[in-house]
Short mmCIF file of C-alpha atoms in Angstrom, two decimals:
data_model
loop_
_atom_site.label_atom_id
_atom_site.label_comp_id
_atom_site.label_asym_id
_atom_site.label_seq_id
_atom_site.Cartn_x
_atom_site.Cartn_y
_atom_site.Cartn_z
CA UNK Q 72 123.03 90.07 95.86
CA UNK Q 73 119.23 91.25 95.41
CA UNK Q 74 116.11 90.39 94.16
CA UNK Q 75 114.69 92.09 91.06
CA UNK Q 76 111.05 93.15 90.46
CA UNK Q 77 108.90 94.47 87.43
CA UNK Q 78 106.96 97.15 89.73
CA UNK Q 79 104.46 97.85 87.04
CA UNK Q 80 102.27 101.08 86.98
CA UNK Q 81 99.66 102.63 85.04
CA UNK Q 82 99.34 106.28 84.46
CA UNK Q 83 101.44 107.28 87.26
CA UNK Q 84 100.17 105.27 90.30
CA UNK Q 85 101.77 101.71 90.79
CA UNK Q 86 99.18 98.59 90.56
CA UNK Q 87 98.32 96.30 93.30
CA UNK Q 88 100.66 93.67 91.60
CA UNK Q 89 103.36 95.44 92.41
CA UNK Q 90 103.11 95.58 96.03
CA UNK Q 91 102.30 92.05 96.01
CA UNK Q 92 105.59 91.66 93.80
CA UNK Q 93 107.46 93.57 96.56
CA UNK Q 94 105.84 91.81 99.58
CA UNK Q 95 106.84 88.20 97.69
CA UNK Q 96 110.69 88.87 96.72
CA UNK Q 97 110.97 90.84 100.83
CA UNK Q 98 109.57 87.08 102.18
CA UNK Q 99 112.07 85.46 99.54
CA UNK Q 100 114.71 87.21 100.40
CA UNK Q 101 114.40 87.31 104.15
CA UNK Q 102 115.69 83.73 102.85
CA UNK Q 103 118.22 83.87 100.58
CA UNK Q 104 119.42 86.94 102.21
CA UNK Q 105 119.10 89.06 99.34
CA UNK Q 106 117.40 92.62 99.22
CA UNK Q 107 114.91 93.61 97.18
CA UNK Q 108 115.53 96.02 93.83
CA UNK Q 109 112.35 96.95 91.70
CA UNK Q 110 112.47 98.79 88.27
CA UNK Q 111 109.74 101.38 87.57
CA UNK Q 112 109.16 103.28 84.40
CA UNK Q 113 107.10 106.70 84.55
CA UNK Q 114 106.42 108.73 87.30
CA UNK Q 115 104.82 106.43 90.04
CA UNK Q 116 105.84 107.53 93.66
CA UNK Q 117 109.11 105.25 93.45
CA UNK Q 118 109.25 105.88 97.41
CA UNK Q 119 106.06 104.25 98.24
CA UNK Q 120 107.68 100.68 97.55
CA UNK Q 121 109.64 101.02 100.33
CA UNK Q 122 106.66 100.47 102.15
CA UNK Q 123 106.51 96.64 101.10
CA UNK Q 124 110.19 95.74 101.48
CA UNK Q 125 111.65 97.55 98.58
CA UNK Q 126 115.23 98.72 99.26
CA UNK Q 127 116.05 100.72 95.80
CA UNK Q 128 114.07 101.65 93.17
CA UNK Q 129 115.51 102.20 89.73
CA UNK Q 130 113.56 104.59 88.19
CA UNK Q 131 113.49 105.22 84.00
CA UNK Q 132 111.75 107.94 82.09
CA UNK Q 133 108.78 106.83 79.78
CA UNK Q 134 105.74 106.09 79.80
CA UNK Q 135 104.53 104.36 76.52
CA UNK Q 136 105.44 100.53 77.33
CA UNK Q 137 107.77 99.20 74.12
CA UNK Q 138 108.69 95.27 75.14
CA UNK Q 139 111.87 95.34 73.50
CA UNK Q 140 112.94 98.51 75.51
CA UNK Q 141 111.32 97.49 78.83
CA UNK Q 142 113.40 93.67 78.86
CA UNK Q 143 116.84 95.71 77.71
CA UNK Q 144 116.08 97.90 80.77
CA UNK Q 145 115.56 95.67 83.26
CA UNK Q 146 117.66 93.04 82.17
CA UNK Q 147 120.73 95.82 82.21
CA UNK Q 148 119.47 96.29 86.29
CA UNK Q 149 119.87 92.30 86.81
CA UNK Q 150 123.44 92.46 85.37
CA UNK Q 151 124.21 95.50 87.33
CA UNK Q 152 123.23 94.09 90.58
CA UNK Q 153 124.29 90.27 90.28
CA UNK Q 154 120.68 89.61 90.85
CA UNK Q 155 119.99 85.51 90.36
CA UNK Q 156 116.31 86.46 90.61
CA UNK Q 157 113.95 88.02 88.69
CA UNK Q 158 109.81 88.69 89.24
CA UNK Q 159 107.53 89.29 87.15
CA UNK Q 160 103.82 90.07 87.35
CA UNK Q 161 101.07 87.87 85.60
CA UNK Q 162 100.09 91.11 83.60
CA UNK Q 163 99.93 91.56 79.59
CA UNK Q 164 102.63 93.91 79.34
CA UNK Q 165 105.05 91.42 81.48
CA UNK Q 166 104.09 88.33 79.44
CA UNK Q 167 104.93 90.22 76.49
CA UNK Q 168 108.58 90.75 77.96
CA UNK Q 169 109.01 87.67 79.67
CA UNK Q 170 110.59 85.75 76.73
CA UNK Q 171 112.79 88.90 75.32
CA UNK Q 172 114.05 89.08 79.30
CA UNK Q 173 114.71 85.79 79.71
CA UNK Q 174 117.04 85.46 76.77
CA UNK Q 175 118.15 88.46 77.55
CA UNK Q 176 119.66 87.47 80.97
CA UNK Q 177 120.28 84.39 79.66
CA UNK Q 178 118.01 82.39 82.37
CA UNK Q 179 115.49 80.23 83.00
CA UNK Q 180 111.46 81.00 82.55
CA UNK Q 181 108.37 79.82 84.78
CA UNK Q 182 105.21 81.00 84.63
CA UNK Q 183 102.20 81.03 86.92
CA UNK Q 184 104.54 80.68 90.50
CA UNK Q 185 101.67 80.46 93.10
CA UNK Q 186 104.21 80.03 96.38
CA UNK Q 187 107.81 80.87 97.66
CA UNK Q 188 109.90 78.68 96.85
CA UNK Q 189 109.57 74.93 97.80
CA UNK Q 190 113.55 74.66 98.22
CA UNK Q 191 115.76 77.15 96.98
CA UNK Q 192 119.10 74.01 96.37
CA UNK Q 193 117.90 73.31 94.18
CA UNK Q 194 115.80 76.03 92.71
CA UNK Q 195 112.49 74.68 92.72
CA UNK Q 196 109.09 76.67 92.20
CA UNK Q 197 105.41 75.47 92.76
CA UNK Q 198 102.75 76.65 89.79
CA UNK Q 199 99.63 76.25 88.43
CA UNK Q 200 99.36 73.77 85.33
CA UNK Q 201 96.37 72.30 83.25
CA UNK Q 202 94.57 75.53 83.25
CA UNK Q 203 94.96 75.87 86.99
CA UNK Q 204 93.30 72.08 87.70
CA UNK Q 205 96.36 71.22 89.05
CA UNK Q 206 100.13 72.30 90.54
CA UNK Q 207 103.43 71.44 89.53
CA UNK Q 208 106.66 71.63 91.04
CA UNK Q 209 109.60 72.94 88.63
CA UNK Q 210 113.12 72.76 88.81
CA UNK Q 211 115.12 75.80 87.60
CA UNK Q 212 119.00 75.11 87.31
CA UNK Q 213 120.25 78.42 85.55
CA UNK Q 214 122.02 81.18 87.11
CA UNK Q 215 119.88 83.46 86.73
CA UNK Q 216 115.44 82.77 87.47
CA UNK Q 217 112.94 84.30 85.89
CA UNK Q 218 109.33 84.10 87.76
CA UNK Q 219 105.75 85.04 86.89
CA UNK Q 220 103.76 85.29 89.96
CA UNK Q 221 100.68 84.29 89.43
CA UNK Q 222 97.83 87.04 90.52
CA UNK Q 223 96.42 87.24 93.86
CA UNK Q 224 98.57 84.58 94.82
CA UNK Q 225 100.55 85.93 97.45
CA UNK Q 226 98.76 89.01 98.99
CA UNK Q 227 100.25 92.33 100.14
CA UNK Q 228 102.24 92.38 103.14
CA UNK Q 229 103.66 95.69 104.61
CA UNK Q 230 107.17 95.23 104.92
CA UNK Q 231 108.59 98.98 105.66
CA UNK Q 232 112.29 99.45 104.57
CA UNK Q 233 113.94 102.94 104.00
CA UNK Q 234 113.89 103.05 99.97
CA UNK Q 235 116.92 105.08 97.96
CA UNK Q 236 115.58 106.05 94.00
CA UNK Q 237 117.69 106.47 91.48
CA UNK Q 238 117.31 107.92 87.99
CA UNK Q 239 118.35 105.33 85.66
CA UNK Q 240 118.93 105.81 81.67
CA UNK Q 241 119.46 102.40 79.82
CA UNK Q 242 121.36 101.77 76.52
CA UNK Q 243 119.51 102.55 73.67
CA UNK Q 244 117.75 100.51 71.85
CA UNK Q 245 115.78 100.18 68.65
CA UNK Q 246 112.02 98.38 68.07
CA UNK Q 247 110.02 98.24 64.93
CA UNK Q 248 107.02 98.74 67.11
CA UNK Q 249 105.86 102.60 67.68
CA UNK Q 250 102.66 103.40 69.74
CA UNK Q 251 100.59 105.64 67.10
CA UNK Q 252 97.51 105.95 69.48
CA UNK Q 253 96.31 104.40 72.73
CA UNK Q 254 92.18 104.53 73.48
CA UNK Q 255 91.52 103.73 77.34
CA UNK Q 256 88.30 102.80 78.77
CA UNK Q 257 87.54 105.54 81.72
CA UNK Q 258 85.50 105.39 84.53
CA UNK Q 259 85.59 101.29 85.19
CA UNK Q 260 87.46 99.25 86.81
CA UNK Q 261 89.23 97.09 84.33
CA UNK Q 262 89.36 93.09 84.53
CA UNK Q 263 93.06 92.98 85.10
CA UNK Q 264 92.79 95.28 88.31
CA UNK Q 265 89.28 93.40 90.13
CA UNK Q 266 89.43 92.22 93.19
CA UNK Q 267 85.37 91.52 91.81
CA UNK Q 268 84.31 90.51 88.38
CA UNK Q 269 80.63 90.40 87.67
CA UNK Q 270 80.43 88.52 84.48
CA UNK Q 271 76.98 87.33 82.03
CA UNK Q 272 76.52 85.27 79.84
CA UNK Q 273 73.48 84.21 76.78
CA UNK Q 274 71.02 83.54 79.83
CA UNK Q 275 70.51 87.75 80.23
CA UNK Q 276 68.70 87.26 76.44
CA UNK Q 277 70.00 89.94 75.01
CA UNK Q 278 72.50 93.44 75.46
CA UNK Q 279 69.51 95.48 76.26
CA UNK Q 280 69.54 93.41 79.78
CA UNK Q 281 72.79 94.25 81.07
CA UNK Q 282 72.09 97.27 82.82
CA UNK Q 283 71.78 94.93 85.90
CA UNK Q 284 74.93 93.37 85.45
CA UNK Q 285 76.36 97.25 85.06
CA UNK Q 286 74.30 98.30 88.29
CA UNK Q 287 75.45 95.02 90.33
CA UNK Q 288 79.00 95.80 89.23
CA UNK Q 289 79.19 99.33 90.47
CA UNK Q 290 77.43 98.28 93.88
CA UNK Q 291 80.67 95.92 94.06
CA UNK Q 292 82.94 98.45 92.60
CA UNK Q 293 83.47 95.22 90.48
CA UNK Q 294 84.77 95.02 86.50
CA UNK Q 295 81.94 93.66 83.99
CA UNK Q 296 83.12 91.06 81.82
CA UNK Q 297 81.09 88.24 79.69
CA UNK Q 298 81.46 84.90 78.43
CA UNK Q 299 82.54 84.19 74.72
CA UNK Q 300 79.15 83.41 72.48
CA UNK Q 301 77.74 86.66 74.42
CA UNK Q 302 80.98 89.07 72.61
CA UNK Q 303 80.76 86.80 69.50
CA UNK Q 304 76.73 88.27 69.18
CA UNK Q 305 78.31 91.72 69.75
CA UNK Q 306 76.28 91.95 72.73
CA UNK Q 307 79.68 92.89 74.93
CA UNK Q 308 83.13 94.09 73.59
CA UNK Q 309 85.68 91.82 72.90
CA UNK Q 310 88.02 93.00 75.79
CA UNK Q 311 85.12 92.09 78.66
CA UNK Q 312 85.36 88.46 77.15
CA UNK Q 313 86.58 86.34 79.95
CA UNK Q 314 88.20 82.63 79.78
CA UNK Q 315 91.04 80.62 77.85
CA UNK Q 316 90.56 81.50 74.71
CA UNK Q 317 89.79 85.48 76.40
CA UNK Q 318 91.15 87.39 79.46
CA UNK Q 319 92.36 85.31 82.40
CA UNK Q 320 90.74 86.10 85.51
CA UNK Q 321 92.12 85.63 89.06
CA UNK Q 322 89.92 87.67 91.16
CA UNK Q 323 88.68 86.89 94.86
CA UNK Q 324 85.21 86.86 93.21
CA UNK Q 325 83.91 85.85 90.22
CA UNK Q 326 79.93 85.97 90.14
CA UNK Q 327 78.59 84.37 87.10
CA UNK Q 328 75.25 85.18 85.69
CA UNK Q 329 73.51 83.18 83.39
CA UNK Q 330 76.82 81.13 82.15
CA UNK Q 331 76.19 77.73 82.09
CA UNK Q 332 80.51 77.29 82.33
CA UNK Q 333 82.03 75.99 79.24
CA UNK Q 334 85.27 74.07 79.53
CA UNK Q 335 87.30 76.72 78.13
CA UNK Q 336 85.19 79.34 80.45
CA UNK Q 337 86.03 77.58 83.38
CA UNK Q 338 89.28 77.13 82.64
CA UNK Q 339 90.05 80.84 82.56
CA UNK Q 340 88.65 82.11 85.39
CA UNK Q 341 89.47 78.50 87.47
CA UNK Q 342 92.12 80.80 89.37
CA UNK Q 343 89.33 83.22 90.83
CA UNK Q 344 89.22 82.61 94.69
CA UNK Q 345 85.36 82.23 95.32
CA UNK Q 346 83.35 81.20 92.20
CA UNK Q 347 79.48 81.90 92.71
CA UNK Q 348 76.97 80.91 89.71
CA UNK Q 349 73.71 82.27 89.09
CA UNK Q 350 71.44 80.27 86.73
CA UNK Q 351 68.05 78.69 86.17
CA UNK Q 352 69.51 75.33 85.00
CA UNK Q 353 70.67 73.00 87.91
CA UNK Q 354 72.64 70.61 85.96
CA UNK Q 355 74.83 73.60 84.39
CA UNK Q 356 78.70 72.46 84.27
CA UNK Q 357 79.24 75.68 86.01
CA UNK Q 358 77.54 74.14 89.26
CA UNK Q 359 80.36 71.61 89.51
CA UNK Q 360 83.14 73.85 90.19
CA UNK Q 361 80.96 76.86 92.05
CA UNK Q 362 81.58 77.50 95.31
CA UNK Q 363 78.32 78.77 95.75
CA UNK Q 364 75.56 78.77 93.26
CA UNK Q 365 71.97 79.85 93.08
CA UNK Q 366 69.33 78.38 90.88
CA UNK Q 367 67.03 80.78 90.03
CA UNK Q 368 66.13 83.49 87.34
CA UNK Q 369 68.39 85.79 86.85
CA UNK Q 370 66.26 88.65 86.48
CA UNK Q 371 64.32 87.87 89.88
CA UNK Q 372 67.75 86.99 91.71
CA UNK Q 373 70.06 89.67 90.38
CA UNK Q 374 67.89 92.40 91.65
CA UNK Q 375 67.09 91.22 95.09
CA UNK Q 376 70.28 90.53 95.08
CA UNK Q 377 71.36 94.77 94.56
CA UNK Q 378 69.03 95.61 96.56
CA UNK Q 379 69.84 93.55 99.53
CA UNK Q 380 74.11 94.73 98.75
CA UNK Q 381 72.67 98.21 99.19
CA UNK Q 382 70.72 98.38 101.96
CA UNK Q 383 74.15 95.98 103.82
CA UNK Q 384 76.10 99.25 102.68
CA UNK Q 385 74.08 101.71 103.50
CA UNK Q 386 73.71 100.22 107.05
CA UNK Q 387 77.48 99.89 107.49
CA UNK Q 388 78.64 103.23 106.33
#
């Protein structure tokens, strides 16, 4: 019996939730005795998983991600090995496969798994609920279990196994949905990668401000990202707005500049490890849930604040 794992990549280098992936099924396993199997598409070093528990690597030709096509794929792997688990990442691309994979395997779905197993007879998986205020425990009775691992969750553990990769071409299958163009952003590091997000909101006054947000950022090697009303003026693109009814965030940071934390703010970045709030009103809602927070101008604290980050790094290179 094995394990099976979603080891996503992006433009032929797999992402940090894939090693976590690996380093969670190689713990669950070490339980339930299974080994660990992970599914890669494109041309990611299929070898370096073995360094994280992975024992085989199916690896499939392709590199534009089709839903439809990704769930036939891996749920044909799960049927091939007699695998009774399946792990996802908490990634866009896997939540859009999740439900198409599930049926297809004809199992049961939970999302937002924060912890191995609490028993394994029965099935029964710890997660996040209520916007991450509070945790769950969920029984899963089919034969086959389909888990989202919720990000940063679980951390990387090195795990080395020898790895064997094999070239693996699944049925065919047809999808109304073809990729005419993709546009990346270059240069950045994206919100669903950060270990950092540096994120401002209407208290910076205006998009000709955020050049310290930027500069803070890159001192961090952080992603930018911005609260709702702040995209809504156009001072920020859409894809840096951060919370519920944005992106998720589950970063070890999350610094928040001039946000004064709406609920549906909050609630989607509630999952970030360390919360720290910047802002000249004391009573902001954000204040309630930070776990450290400074009240002060913005403009006088942000750039003390750089130049104190600097001078640690330049002292400790």
């Amino acid at each position: 019996m094995s394990i099976v794992i979603y080891a996503e990549s992006h433009k032929g280098a797999f992402k940090k939730v894939a090693f976590e992936l690996a380093s969670y099924a190689k713990q669950l396993g070490s339980t339930t005795g299974d080994s660990v199997v992970a599914v890669s598409f494109g041309e990611a070093n299929a070898e370096e998983l073995g360094k994280y528990g992975v024992e085989k690597v199916y690896q499939i030709a392709g590199k534009e991600f089709n839903a439809k096509k990704y769930a036939n794929a891996i749920a044909e792997v799960v049927k091939k090995e007699g695998a009774s688990i399946v792990l996802l990442p908490s990634t866009t691309d896997a939540k859009y496969l999740s439900g198409l994979l599930t049926v297809g395997v004809g199992g049961a779905f939970v999302s937002n798994v924060v912890e191995l197993p609490v028993s394994t007879s029965p099935f029964q998986v710890k997660r996040t609920s209520f916007s991450s205020k509070a945790f769950s425990i969920v029984q899963l009775d089919a034969a086959i279990k389909v888990l989202m691992l919720a990000k940063n969750s679980f951390g990387i553990k090195e795990s080395n196994v020898a790895v064997s990769v094999e070239a693996f071409s699944p049925s065919a299958v047809t999808s109304s949905l073809e990729v005419v163009s993709a546009e990346e952003v270059t240069g950045k590091v994206t919100i669903a990668d950060a270990e950092i997000v540096v994120s401002g909101g209407r208290g910076l006054k205006g998009p000709e401000n955020w050049g310290m947000i930027e500069e803070l950022a890159k001192v961090l090697n952080a992603a930018t990202a911005c609260s709702k009303p702040v995209s809504d003026l156009g001072w920020r693109p859409h894809g840096e707005h951060v919370g519920q009814t944005g992106k998720p965030v589950a970063s070890n940071l999350y610094i928040a500049i001039g946000i004064s934390g709406a609920i549906q703010h909050i609630a989607g970045i509630n999952s970030s490890k360390v919360k720290v709030v910047i802002n000249t009103d004391p009573e902001a809602p954000f204040f309630k849930v930070a776990d450290y927070g400074v009240v002060g101008d913005a403009f006088e604290v942000v750039p003390q604040l750089i130049e104190k980050l600097k001078a640690f790094k330049a002292n400790n290179n």
